[in-house]
Amino acid sequence: QLAGRYTHATTKNEGDVLPYGLPIDITQSADFSNFSGKAALNWTVDENNFVYGFISTGFRPGGLNVPVGFGLTPPFKEERITNYEVGWKNIAFVGHLRTQLSAFYNAYDNFQVTVGYPQLPTFGFELNVPDTTHIYGFEAQAQAAFGDLSFDVGAAWIHSSLGDFYATDPRIASITACDPASGPASASCIFLGGNDQTYAPNFTFNVAAQYDFHLSDQDTVTPRVNFGHVSQQWATLFENPLLGDRIESRNIWGGQLAWTHGDIVTTLYVTNASNEQYVGALNSGLRFMGPPRQYGIRVMKTF
């Protein structure tokens, strides 16, 4: 299989702002063009096995930063990615078990990040990582059904590594500029090469199981339980645990009880059954908690 796509993007800012009593003309524009494509090989080995591999490229346009402090900030460049992936899909036990395995490797050029402006780090600023950023890992899923018992399970391992660059942590007092490519490194100008992407846990796992109890030709009761694990992750590129950048791992239980009567399904459900308290996100120094235990009832009618 071969595929291609051409993209052209134009962006423009027009207007005037008056920061600190100094008028700034913010007339700016930028154009971005790209041709990306995909080449894939698929092989149906037999009726139970399918393997594939592909190489693809992607593109995200650059853009314009708003003025900060006493002047215009430069535009940021387009982001380009090259993705490699291979996978295997299998059917076993006469169709009762289905599995999917895949491995991938992504290389980003001009990876776009938002950090403090080098001269005025308290202002947000989007820039490109000068060096190549890498993300790679594998995923595995399985679905099984043996009579009235069924279950599904999934797991993923991902490693991300930012390219070499420097950035100013706006939470740390700074009196010197910080060039993304050369620094120099200081207490506030921090080398971020090799750090993880934000909100990119290294390991995730989920499993669920259910059983159908047939009460009559019209009535079925199906209890289901599910569990999900998300490993620890970083909320900022600076990975400073003393400033609360680390989001700890969490384990979330849930379940439901569904009653099917003809074409009507009534479901009692609960999420985060153990009412685990955890931080789900960090933004501007504020910590946002994940959803607490929630429960309710749903009624669905099929037509």
PDB file of C-alpha atoms in Angstrom:
ATOM      1  CA  GLN A   1       0.000   0.000   0.000  1.00  0.00           C
ATOM      2  CA  LEU A   2       1.232   3.470  -0.907  1.00  0.00           C
ATOM      3  CA  ALA A   3      -0.297   6.771   0.180  1.00  0.00           C
ATOM      4  CA  GLY A   4       0.654  10.430   0.046  1.00  0.00           C
ATOM      5  CA  ARG A   5      -0.650  13.764   1.256  1.00  0.00           C
ATOM      6  CA  TYR A   6       0.308  17.352   0.514  1.00  0.00           C
ATOM      7  CA  THR A   7      -0.350  20.063   3.107  1.00  0.00           C
ATOM      8  CA  HIS A   8      -0.028  23.816   2.886  1.00  0.00           C
ATOM      9  CA  ALA A   9      -0.795  25.963   5.938  1.00  0.00           C
ATOM     10  CA  THR A  10      -0.797  29.742   6.354  1.00  0.00           C
ATOM     11  CA  THR A  11      -1.057  31.626   9.642  1.00  0.00           C
ATOM     12  CA  LYS A  12      -1.174  35.366  10.337  1.00  0.00           C
ATOM     13  CA  ASN A  13      -1.436  37.725  13.317  1.00  0.00           C
ATOM     14  CA  GLU A  14      -2.491  41.335  12.857  1.00  0.00           C
ATOM     15  CA  GLY A  15      -2.977  44.030  15.460  1.00  0.00           C
ATOM     16  CA  ASP A  16      -1.341  46.211  18.087  1.00  0.00           C
ATOM     17  CA  VAL A  17      -0.671  45.594  21.761  1.00  0.00           C
ATOM     18  CA  LEU A  18       0.541  47.914  24.522  1.00  0.00           C
ATOM     19  CA  PRO A  19       2.598  45.935  27.070  1.00  0.00           C
ATOM     20  CA  TYR A  20       4.283  48.076  29.727  1.00  0.00           C
ATOM     21  CA  GLY A  21       3.263  51.206  27.819  1.00  0.00           C
ATOM     22  CA  LEU A  22       5.324  50.234  24.762  1.00  0.00           C
ATOM     23  CA  PRO A  23       3.257  49.831  21.544  1.00  0.00           C
ATOM     24  CA  ILE A  24       4.072  46.748  19.484  1.00  0.00           C
ATOM     25  CA  ASP A  25       2.873  46.008  15.957  1.00  0.00           C
ATOM     26  CA  ILE A  26       2.158  42.274  15.893  1.00  0.00           C
ATOM     27  CA  THR A  27       1.734  41.901  12.148  1.00  0.00           C
ATOM     28  CA  GLN A  28       3.275  38.509  11.410  1.00  0.00           C
ATOM     29  CA  SER A  29       2.699  35.683   8.970  1.00  0.00           C
ATOM     30  CA  ALA A  30       4.201  32.316   8.132  1.00  0.00           C
ATOM     31  CA  ASP A  31       3.678  29.588   5.535  1.00  0.00           C
ATOM     32  CA  PHE A  32       4.349  25.881   5.846  1.00  0.00           C
ATOM     33  CA  SER A  33       4.246  23.166   3.178  1.00  0.00           C
ATOM     34  CA  ASN A  34       4.861  19.437   3.371  1.00  0.00           C
ATOM     35  CA  PHE A  35       4.409  16.223   1.453  1.00  0.00           C
ATOM     36  CA  SER A  36       4.091  13.170   3.689  1.00  0.00           C
ATOM     37  CA  GLY A  37       3.496   9.561   2.783  1.00  0.00           C
ATOM     38  CA  LYS A  38       3.186   5.955   3.825  1.00  0.00           C
ATOM     39  CA  ALA A  39       4.480   2.649   2.453  1.00  0.00           C
ATOM     40  CA  ALA A  40       3.054  -0.542   3.976  1.00  0.00           C
ATOM     41  CA  LEU A  41       3.464  -4.268   3.442  1.00  0.00           C
ATOM     42  CA  ASN A  42       0.672  -6.597   4.632  1.00  0.00           C
ATOM     43  CA  TRP A  43       0.851 -10.403   4.569  1.00  0.00           C
ATOM     44  CA  THR A  44      -2.009 -12.754   5.329  1.00  0.00           C
ATOM     45  CA  VAL A  45       0.067 -15.787   6.300  1.00  0.00           C
ATOM     46  CA  ASP A  46      -3.018 -17.991   6.710  1.00  0.00           C
ATOM     47  CA  GLU A  47      -6.568 -17.642   7.986  1.00  0.00           C
ATOM     48  CA  ASN A  48      -5.285 -17.209  11.553  1.00  0.00           C
ATOM     49  CA  ASN A  49      -2.199 -15.037  11.134  1.00  0.00           C
ATOM     50  CA  PHE A  50      -1.636 -11.580   9.680  1.00  0.00           C
ATOM     51  CA  VAL A  51       1.577  -9.568   9.811  1.00  0.00           C
ATOM     52  CA  TYR A  52       2.308  -6.047   8.658  1.00  0.00           C
ATOM     53  CA  GLY A  53       4.962  -3.368   8.581  1.00  0.00           C
ATOM     54  CA  PHE A  54       4.985   0.215   7.426  1.00  0.00           C
ATOM     55  CA  ILE A  55       6.986   3.412   7.255  1.00  0.00           C
ATOM     56  CA  SER A  56       5.129   6.717   7.347  1.00  0.00           C
ATOM     57  CA  THR A  57       5.903  10.382   7.696  1.00  0.00           C
ATOM     58  CA  GLY A  58       3.802  13.082   9.306  1.00  0.00           C
ATOM     59  CA  PHE A  59       3.716  16.835   9.617  1.00  0.00           C
ATOM     60  CA  ARG A  60       2.353  19.445  12.018  1.00  0.00           C
ATOM     61  CA  PRO A  61       2.501  23.081  10.892  1.00  0.00           C
ATOM     62  CA  GLY A  62       4.465  25.640  12.844  1.00  0.00           C
ATOM     63  CA  GLY A  63       2.933  28.857  14.079  1.00  0.00           C
ATOM     64  CA  LEU A  64       3.280  32.267  15.639  1.00  0.00           C
ATOM     65  CA  ASN A  65       3.955  33.163  19.240  1.00  0.00           C
ATOM     66  CA  VAL A  66       2.178  36.131  20.776  1.00  0.00           C
ATOM     67  CA  PRO A  67       4.275  39.115  21.925  1.00  0.00           C
ATOM     68  CA  VAL A  68       5.889  38.843  25.347  1.00  0.00           C
ATOM     69  CA  GLY A  69       7.342  41.650  27.395  1.00  0.00           C
ATOM     70  CA  PHE A  70       8.967  44.177  25.111  1.00  0.00           C
ATOM     71  CA  GLY A  71       8.824  42.669  21.644  1.00  0.00           C
ATOM     72  CA  LEU A  72       7.783  40.034  19.149  1.00  0.00           C
ATOM     73  CA  THR A  73       8.848  36.446  19.594  1.00  0.00           C
ATOM     74  CA  PRO A  74       9.966  34.443  16.556  1.00  0.00           C
ATOM     75  CA  PRO A  75       7.686  31.860  14.909  1.00  0.00           C
ATOM     76  CA  PHE A  76       8.188  28.193  15.645  1.00  0.00           C
ATOM     77  CA  LYS A  77       8.900  25.724  12.846  1.00  0.00           C
ATOM     78  CA  GLU A  78       6.897  22.819  11.528  1.00  0.00           C
ATOM     79  CA  GLU A  79       7.217  19.459  13.307  1.00  0.00           C
ATOM     80  CA  ARG A  80       8.035  16.374  11.235  1.00  0.00           C
ATOM     81  CA  ILE A  81       7.866  12.732  12.243  1.00  0.00           C
ATOM     82  CA  THR A  82       9.023   9.463  10.732  1.00  0.00           C
ATOM     83  CA  ASN A  83       7.201   6.418  12.104  1.00  0.00           C
ATOM     84  CA  TYR A  84       8.197   2.756  11.783  1.00  0.00           C
ATOM     85  CA  GLU A  85       5.827   0.007  12.940  1.00  0.00           C
ATOM     86  CA  VAL A  86       5.539  -3.774  12.689  1.00  0.00           C
ATOM     87  CA  GLY A  87       2.769  -5.973  14.009  1.00  0.00           C
ATOM     88  CA  TRP A  88       1.218  -9.431  14.209  1.00  0.00           C
ATOM     89  CA  LYS A  89      -2.446 -10.398  14.607  1.00  0.00           C
ATOM     90  CA  ASN A  90      -3.390 -13.948  15.530  1.00  0.00           C
ATOM     91  CA  ILE A  91      -6.551 -16.014  15.997  1.00  0.00           C
ATOM     92  CA  ALA A  92      -6.287 -19.144  18.157  1.00  0.00           C
ATOM     93  CA  PHE A  93      -8.489 -21.817  19.755  1.00  0.00           C
ATOM     94  CA  VAL A  94     -10.931 -21.873  16.831  1.00  0.00           C
ATOM     95  CA  GLY A  95     -11.597 -18.154  17.075  1.00  0.00           C
ATOM     96  CA  HIS A  96     -11.983 -18.011  20.863  1.00  0.00           C
ATOM     97  CA  LEU A  97      -8.767 -16.014  21.381  1.00  0.00           C
ATOM     98  CA  ARG A  98      -7.565 -13.021  19.364  1.00  0.00           C
ATOM     99  CA  THR A  99      -4.234 -11.286  20.003  1.00  0.00           C
ATOM    100  CA  GLN A 100      -2.503  -8.217  18.560  1.00  0.00           C
ATOM    101  CA  LEU A 101       1.155  -7.326  19.029  1.00  0.00           C
ATOM    102  CA  SER A 102       2.908  -4.248  17.645  1.00  0.00           C
ATOM    103  CA  ALA A 103       6.184  -2.377  18.049  1.00  0.00           C
ATOM    104  CA  PHE A 104       6.866   1.168  16.911  1.00  0.00           C
ATOM    105  CA  TYR A 105       9.630   3.748  16.665  1.00  0.00           C
ATOM    106  CA  ASN A 106       9.013   7.465  16.091  1.00  0.00           C
ATOM    107  CA  ALA A 107      11.647  10.088  15.292  1.00  0.00           C
ATOM    108  CA  TYR A 108      10.606  13.754  15.575  1.00  0.00           C
ATOM    109  CA  ASP A 109      12.434  16.665  13.983  1.00  0.00           C
ATOM    110  CA  ASN A 110      11.670  20.165  15.295  1.00  0.00           C
ATOM    111  CA  PHE A 111       9.567  18.704  18.108  1.00  0.00           C
ATOM    112  CA  GLN A 112       7.296  21.484  19.406  1.00  0.00           C
ATOM    113  CA  VAL A 113       7.302  22.297  23.134  1.00  0.00           C
ATOM    114  CA  THR A 114       6.024  25.158  25.274  1.00  0.00           C
ATOM    115  CA  VAL A 115       8.497  26.602  27.791  1.00  0.00           C
ATOM    116  CA  GLY A 116       9.488  29.969  29.205  1.00  0.00           C
ATOM    117  CA  TYR A 117      10.634  32.690  26.811  1.00  0.00           C
ATOM    118  CA  PRO A 118      14.484  32.777  26.936  1.00  0.00           C
ATOM    119  CA  GLN A 119      14.728  36.482  27.835  1.00  0.00           C
ATOM    120  CA  LEU A 120      11.527  36.668  29.927  1.00  0.00           C
ATOM    121  CA  PRO A 121      10.936  33.115  31.162  1.00  0.00           C
ATOM    122  CA  THR A 122       7.700  33.912  33.005  1.00  0.00           C
ATOM    123  CA  PHE A 123       5.989  34.202  29.608  1.00  0.00           C
ATOM    124  CA  GLY A 124       4.909  31.114  27.686  1.00  0.00           C
ATOM    125  CA  PHE A 125       6.732  30.483  24.430  1.00  0.00           C
ATOM    126  CA  GLU A 126       6.501  27.685  21.872  1.00  0.00           C
ATOM    127  CA  LEU A 127       9.750  26.553  20.289  1.00  0.00           C
ATOM    128  CA  ASN A 128      11.345  23.611  18.528  1.00  0.00           C
ATOM    129  CA  VAL A 129      13.717  21.121  20.090  1.00  0.00           C
ATOM    130  CA  PRO A 130      16.904  21.516  17.999  1.00  0.00           C
ATOM    131  CA  ASP A 131      17.852  17.838  18.211  1.00  0.00           C
ATOM    132  CA  THR A 132      15.836  14.726  17.248  1.00  0.00           C
ATOM    133  CA  THR A 133      13.267  13.478  19.753  1.00  0.00           C
ATOM    134  CA  HIS A 134      12.528   9.741  19.962  1.00  0.00           C
ATOM    135  CA  ILE A 135       9.541   7.717  21.126  1.00  0.00           C
ATOM    136  CA  TYR A 136       9.423   3.935  20.889  1.00  0.00           C
ATOM    137  CA  GLY A 137       7.678   1.026  22.512  1.00  0.00           C
ATOM    138  CA  PHE A 138       5.326  -1.889  22.045  1.00  0.00           C
ATOM    139  CA  GLU A 139       1.669  -2.681  22.652  1.00  0.00           C
ATOM    140  CA  ALA A 140      -0.161  -5.959  23.220  1.00  0.00           C
ATOM    141  CA  GLN A 141      -3.875  -6.728  23.371  1.00  0.00           C
ATOM    142  CA  ALA A 142      -5.935  -9.890  23.662  1.00  0.00           C
ATOM    143  CA  GLN A 143      -9.648 -10.664  23.579  1.00  0.00           C
ATOM    144  CA  ALA A 144     -11.064 -14.055  24.545  1.00  0.00           C
ATOM    145  CA  ALA A 145     -14.532 -15.589  24.685  1.00  0.00           C
ATOM    146  CA  PHE A 146     -15.165 -19.108  25.982  1.00  0.00           C
ATOM    147  CA  GLY A 147     -18.876 -19.666  26.142  1.00  0.00           C
ATOM    148  CA  ASP A 148     -20.460 -17.097  28.431  1.00  0.00           C
ATOM    149  CA  LEU A 149     -17.101 -16.046  29.917  1.00  0.00           C
ATOM    150  CA  SER A 150     -15.131 -13.351  28.119  1.00  0.00           C
ATOM    151  CA  PHE A 151     -12.233 -11.107  28.978  1.00  0.00           C
ATOM    152  CA  ASP A 152      -9.856  -8.617  27.412  1.00  0.00           C
ATOM    153  CA  VAL A 153      -6.400  -7.457  28.432  1.00  0.00           C
ATOM    154  CA  GLY A 154      -3.978  -4.848  27.174  1.00  0.00           C
ATOM    155  CA  ALA A 155      -0.514  -3.565  28.024  1.00  0.00           C
ATOM    156  CA  ALA A 156       1.850  -0.959  26.623  1.00  0.00           C
ATOM    157  CA  TRP A 157       5.453   0.021  27.299  1.00  0.00           C
ATOM    158  CA  ILE A 158       6.666   3.352  25.927  1.00  0.00           C
ATOM    159  CA  HIS A 159       9.984   5.171  26.191  1.00  0.00           C
ATOM    160  CA  SER A 160      10.354   8.808  25.171  1.00  0.00           C
ATOM    161  CA  SER A 161      13.546  10.830  24.951  1.00  0.00           C
ATOM    162  CA  LEU A 162      13.625  14.545  24.157  1.00  0.00           C
ATOM    163  CA  GLY A 163      16.378  15.807  21.906  1.00  0.00           C
ATOM    164  CA  ASP A 164      19.175  17.932  23.357  1.00  0.00           C
ATOM    165  CA  PHE A 165      18.089  21.462  24.259  1.00  0.00           C
ATOM    166  CA  TYR A 166      18.010  23.976  27.108  1.00  0.00           C
ATOM    167  CA  ALA A 167      15.051  25.807  28.608  1.00  0.00           C
ATOM    168  CA  THR A 168      14.346  28.139  31.516  1.00  0.00           C
ATOM    169  CA  ASP A 169      12.122  26.835  34.289  1.00  0.00           C
ATOM    170  CA  PRO A 170       9.825  29.843  34.951  1.00  0.00           C
ATOM    171  CA  ARG A 171       9.388  28.748  38.580  1.00  0.00           C
ATOM    172  CA  ILE A 172      13.063  29.447  39.315  1.00  0.00           C
ATOM    173  CA  ALA A 173      14.347  33.022  39.517  1.00  0.00           C
ATOM    174  CA  SER A 174      16.436  33.854  36.468  1.00  0.00           C
ATOM    175  CA  ILE A 175      18.586  36.837  35.548  1.00  0.00           C
ATOM    176  CA  THR A 176      20.307  35.378  32.481  1.00  0.00           C
ATOM    177  CA  ALA A 177      19.116  34.393  29.015  1.00  0.00           C
ATOM    178  CA  CYS A 178      18.894  30.726  28.070  1.00  0.00           C
ATOM    179  CA  ASP A 179      19.508  29.766  24.457  1.00  0.00           C
ATOM    180  CA  PRO A 180      17.628  26.559  23.488  1.00  0.00           C
ATOM    181  CA  ALA A 181      20.597  25.218  21.531  1.00  0.00           C
ATOM    182  CA  SER A 182      23.582  26.259  23.654  1.00  0.00           C
ATOM    183  CA  GLY A 183      22.335  27.298  27.102  1.00  0.00           C
ATOM    184  CA  PRO A 184      24.578  27.823  28.991  1.00  0.00           C
ATOM    185  CA  ALA A 185      23.440  25.560  31.826  1.00  0.00           C
ATOM    186  CA  SER A 186      22.695  27.263  35.130  1.00  0.00           C
ATOM    187  CA  ALA A 187      20.347  26.950  38.098  1.00  0.00           C
ATOM    188  CA  SER A 188      17.468  28.144  35.930  1.00  0.00           C
ATOM    189  CA  CYS A 189      18.716  27.256  32.413  1.00  0.00           C
ATOM    190  CA  ILE A 190      18.257  23.503  32.474  1.00  0.00           C
ATOM    191  CA  PHE A 191      19.467  20.872  30.026  1.00  0.00           C
ATOM    192  CA  LEU A 192      16.433  18.757  29.074  1.00  0.00           C
ATOM    193  CA  GLY A 193      17.970  16.310  26.600  1.00  0.00           C
ATOM    194  CA  GLY A 194      16.826  12.751  27.296  1.00  0.00           C
ATOM    195  CA  ASN A 195      13.885  13.752  29.485  1.00  0.00           C
ATOM    196  CA  ASP A 196      10.476  12.152  29.044  1.00  0.00           C
ATOM    197  CA  GLN A 197       7.606  13.747  27.235  1.00  0.00           C
ATOM    198  CA  THR A 198       4.961  15.101  29.579  1.00  0.00           C
ATOM    199  CA  TYR A 199       2.078  12.810  30.491  1.00  0.00           C
ATOM    200  CA  ALA A 200       3.780   9.818  28.893  1.00  0.00           C
ATOM    201  CA  PRO A 201       3.745   6.937  31.414  1.00  0.00           C
ATOM    202  CA  ASN A 202       6.253   4.213  30.655  1.00  0.00           C
ATOM    203  CA  PHE A 203       3.798   1.401  31.393  1.00  0.00           C
ATOM    204  CA  THR A 204       0.032   0.988  31.255  1.00  0.00           C
ATOM    205  CA  PHE A 205      -2.037  -2.126  31.835  1.00  0.00           C
ATOM    206  CA  ASN A 206      -5.755  -2.942  31.768  1.00  0.00           C
ATOM    207  CA  VAL A 207      -7.831  -6.073  32.166  1.00  0.00           C
ATOM    208  CA  ALA A 208     -11.568  -6.770  32.267  1.00  0.00           C
ATOM    209  CA  ALA A 209     -13.745  -9.864  32.583  1.00  0.00           C
ATOM    210  CA  GLN A 210     -17.467 -10.563  32.357  1.00  0.00           C
ATOM    211  CA  TYR A 211     -19.915 -13.458  32.436  1.00  0.00           C
ATOM    212  CA  ASP A 212     -23.379 -13.782  30.886  1.00  0.00           C
ATOM    213  CA  PHE A 213     -26.068 -15.376  33.061  1.00  0.00           C
ATOM    214  CA  HIS A 214     -29.050 -16.371  30.913  1.00  0.00           C
ATOM    215  CA  LEU A 215     -32.199 -16.124  32.993  1.00  0.00           C
ATOM    216  CA  SER A 216     -34.592 -16.680  30.094  1.00  0.00           C
ATOM    217  CA  ASP A 217     -34.865 -16.218  26.338  1.00  0.00           C
ATOM    218  CA  GLN A 218     -35.434 -12.495  26.945  1.00  0.00           C
ATOM    219  CA  ASP A 219     -33.288 -11.831  29.995  1.00  0.00           C
ATOM    220  CA  THR A 220     -29.521 -11.866  30.505  1.00  0.00           C
ATOM    221  CA  VAL A 221     -27.580 -10.501  33.462  1.00  0.00           C
ATOM    222  CA  THR A 222     -23.913  -9.661  32.859  1.00  0.00           C
ATOM    223  CA  PRO A 223     -21.576  -8.609  35.681  1.00  0.00           C
ATOM    224  CA  ARG A 224     -18.277  -7.061  34.557  1.00  0.00           C
ATOM    225  CA  VAL A 225     -15.198  -5.934  36.461  1.00  0.00           C
ATOM    226  CA  ASN A 226     -12.253  -3.955  35.106  1.00  0.00           C
ATOM    227  CA  PHE A 227      -8.879  -2.791  36.375  1.00  0.00           C
ATOM    228  CA  GLY A 228      -6.410  -0.283  34.993  1.00  0.00           C
ATOM    229  CA  HIS A 229      -2.864   0.643  36.007  1.00  0.00           C
ATOM    230  CA  VAL A 230      -0.970   3.761  34.905  1.00  0.00           C
ATOM    231  CA  SER A 231       2.657   4.095  35.946  1.00  0.00           C
ATOM    232  CA  GLN A 232       4.202   7.317  37.217  1.00  0.00           C
ATOM    233  CA  GLN A 233       4.770  10.137  34.741  1.00  0.00           C
ATOM    234  CA  TRP A 234       6.068  13.681  34.552  1.00  0.00           C
ATOM    235  CA  ALA A 235       3.802  16.731  34.311  1.00  0.00           C
ATOM    236  CA  THR A 236       6.530  19.112  33.080  1.00  0.00           C
ATOM    237  CA  LEU A 237       9.624  18.759  30.928  1.00  0.00           C
ATOM    238  CA  PHE A 238      11.819  19.881  33.843  1.00  0.00           C
ATOM    239  CA  GLU A 239      11.173  16.713  35.885  1.00  0.00           C
ATOM    240  CA  ASN A 240      11.732  18.411  39.229  1.00  0.00           C
ATOM    241  CA  PRO A 241      10.234  16.222  41.989  1.00  0.00           C
ATOM    242  CA  LEU A 242      10.858  18.938  44.604  1.00  0.00           C
ATOM    243  CA  LEU A 243       8.413  21.188  42.727  1.00  0.00           C
ATOM    244  CA  GLY A 244       5.810  18.438  42.399  1.00  0.00           C
ATOM    245  CA  ASP A 245       6.436  17.571  38.755  1.00  0.00           C
ATOM    246  CA  ARG A 246       6.056  13.834  39.272  1.00  0.00           C
ATOM    247  CA  ILE A 247       2.574  12.339  38.975  1.00  0.00           C
ATOM    248  CA  GLU A 248       2.483   9.082  40.901  1.00  0.00           C
ATOM    249  CA  SER A 249       1.175   5.792  39.551  1.00  0.00           C
ATOM    250  CA  ARG A 250      -2.457   4.848  40.066  1.00  0.00           C
ATOM    251  CA  ASN A 251      -4.639   1.733  40.076  1.00  0.00           C
ATOM    252  CA  ILE A 252      -8.288   2.188  39.189  1.00  0.00           C
ATOM    253  CA  TRP A 253     -11.042  -0.393  39.656  1.00  0.00           C
ATOM    254  CA  GLY A 254     -14.467  -0.278  38.078  1.00  0.00           C
ATOM    255  CA  GLY A 255     -17.424  -2.499  37.408  1.00  0.00           C
ATOM    256  CA  GLN A 256     -20.947  -2.772  36.117  1.00  0.00           C
ATOM    257  CA  LEU A 257     -24.007  -4.997  36.212  1.00  0.00           C
ATOM    258  CA  ALA A 258     -26.034  -5.065  33.007  1.00  0.00           C
ATOM    259  CA  TRP A 259     -29.546  -6.501  32.631  1.00  0.00           C
ATOM    260  CA  THR A 260     -30.600  -7.151  29.050  1.00  0.00           C
ATOM    261  CA  HIS A 261     -34.339  -7.554  28.543  1.00  0.00           C
ATOM    262  CA  GLY A 262     -35.182  -7.882  24.888  1.00  0.00           C
ATOM    263  CA  ASP A 263     -33.946  -4.715  23.217  1.00  0.00           C
ATOM    264  CA  ILE A 264     -33.501  -2.754  26.480  1.00  0.00           C
ATOM    265  CA  VAL A 265     -30.246  -2.801  28.472  1.00  0.00           C
ATOM    266  CA  THR A 266     -30.198  -1.379  32.000  1.00  0.00           C
ATOM    267  CA  THR A 267     -26.743  -0.980  33.536  1.00  0.00           C
ATOM    268  CA  LEU A 268     -25.602  -0.131  37.045  1.00  0.00           C
ATOM    269  CA  TYR A 269     -22.001   1.092  36.969  1.00  0.00           C
ATOM    270  CA  VAL A 270     -19.226   2.393  39.206  1.00  0.00           C
ATOM    271  CA  THR A 271     -15.903   4.004  38.257  1.00  0.00           C
ATOM    272  CA  ASN A 272     -12.886   4.388  40.554  1.00  0.00           C
ATOM    273  CA  ALA A 273     -14.607   1.969  42.894  1.00  0.00           C
ATOM    274  CA  SER A 274     -11.883   2.234  45.555  1.00  0.00           C
ATOM    275  CA  ASN A 275     -12.161   6.057  45.457  1.00  0.00           C
ATOM    276  CA  GLU A 276      -8.418   6.412  44.943  1.00  0.00           C
ATOM    277  CA  GLN A 277      -7.242  10.005  45.292  1.00  0.00           C
ATOM    278  CA  TYR A 278      -4.602  10.958  42.769  1.00  0.00           C
ATOM    279  CA  VAL A 279      -3.281  13.950  40.860  1.00  0.00           C
ATOM    280  CA  GLY A 280      -4.198  13.710  37.194  1.00  0.00           C
ATOM    281  CA  ALA A 281      -2.615  16.897  35.819  1.00  0.00           C
ATOM    282  CA  LEU A 282      -0.483  19.901  36.727  1.00  0.00           C
ATOM    283  CA  ASN A 283      -0.908  23.349  35.188  1.00  0.00           C
ATOM    284  CA  SER A 284       0.581  26.687  36.310  1.00  0.00           C
ATOM    285  CA  GLY A 285       1.373  25.259  39.725  1.00  0.00           C
ATOM    286  CA  LEU A 286      -2.170  23.981  40.254  1.00  0.00           C
ATOM    287  CA  ARG A 287      -2.766  20.263  40.773  1.00  0.00           C
ATOM    288  CA  PHE A 288      -5.930  18.789  39.331  1.00  0.00           C
ATOM    289  CA  MET A 289      -7.311  15.689  40.993  1.00  0.00           C
ATOM    290  CA  GLY A 290      -8.528  12.705  39.027  1.00  0.00           C
ATOM    291  CA  PRO A 291     -12.252  11.838  39.099  1.00  0.00           C
ATOM    292  CA  PRO A 292     -13.456  10.375  42.424  1.00  0.00           C
ATOM    293  CA  ARG A 293     -15.740   7.368  42.741  1.00  0.00           C
ATOM    294  CA  GLN A 294     -18.780   7.796  40.518  1.00  0.00           C
ATOM    295  CA  TYR A 295     -21.770   5.529  40.119  1.00  0.00           C
ATOM    296  CA  GLY A 296     -25.024   5.623  38.257  1.00  0.00           C
ATOM    297  CA  ILE A 297     -27.501   3.879  36.005  1.00  0.00           C
ATOM    298  CA  ARG A 298     -27.798   3.830  32.213  1.00  0.00           C
ATOM    299  CA  VAL A 299     -30.751   2.671  30.113  1.00  0.00           C
ATOM    300  CA  MET A 300     -30.263   1.900  26.429  1.00  0.00           C
ATOM    301  CA  LYS A 301     -32.794   0.767  23.845  1.00  0.00           C
ATOM    302  CA  THR A 302     -31.705  -0.654  20.499  1.00  0.00           C
ATOM    303  CA  PHE A 303     -33.696  -0.139  17.321  1.00  0.00           C
TER     304      PHE A 303
END
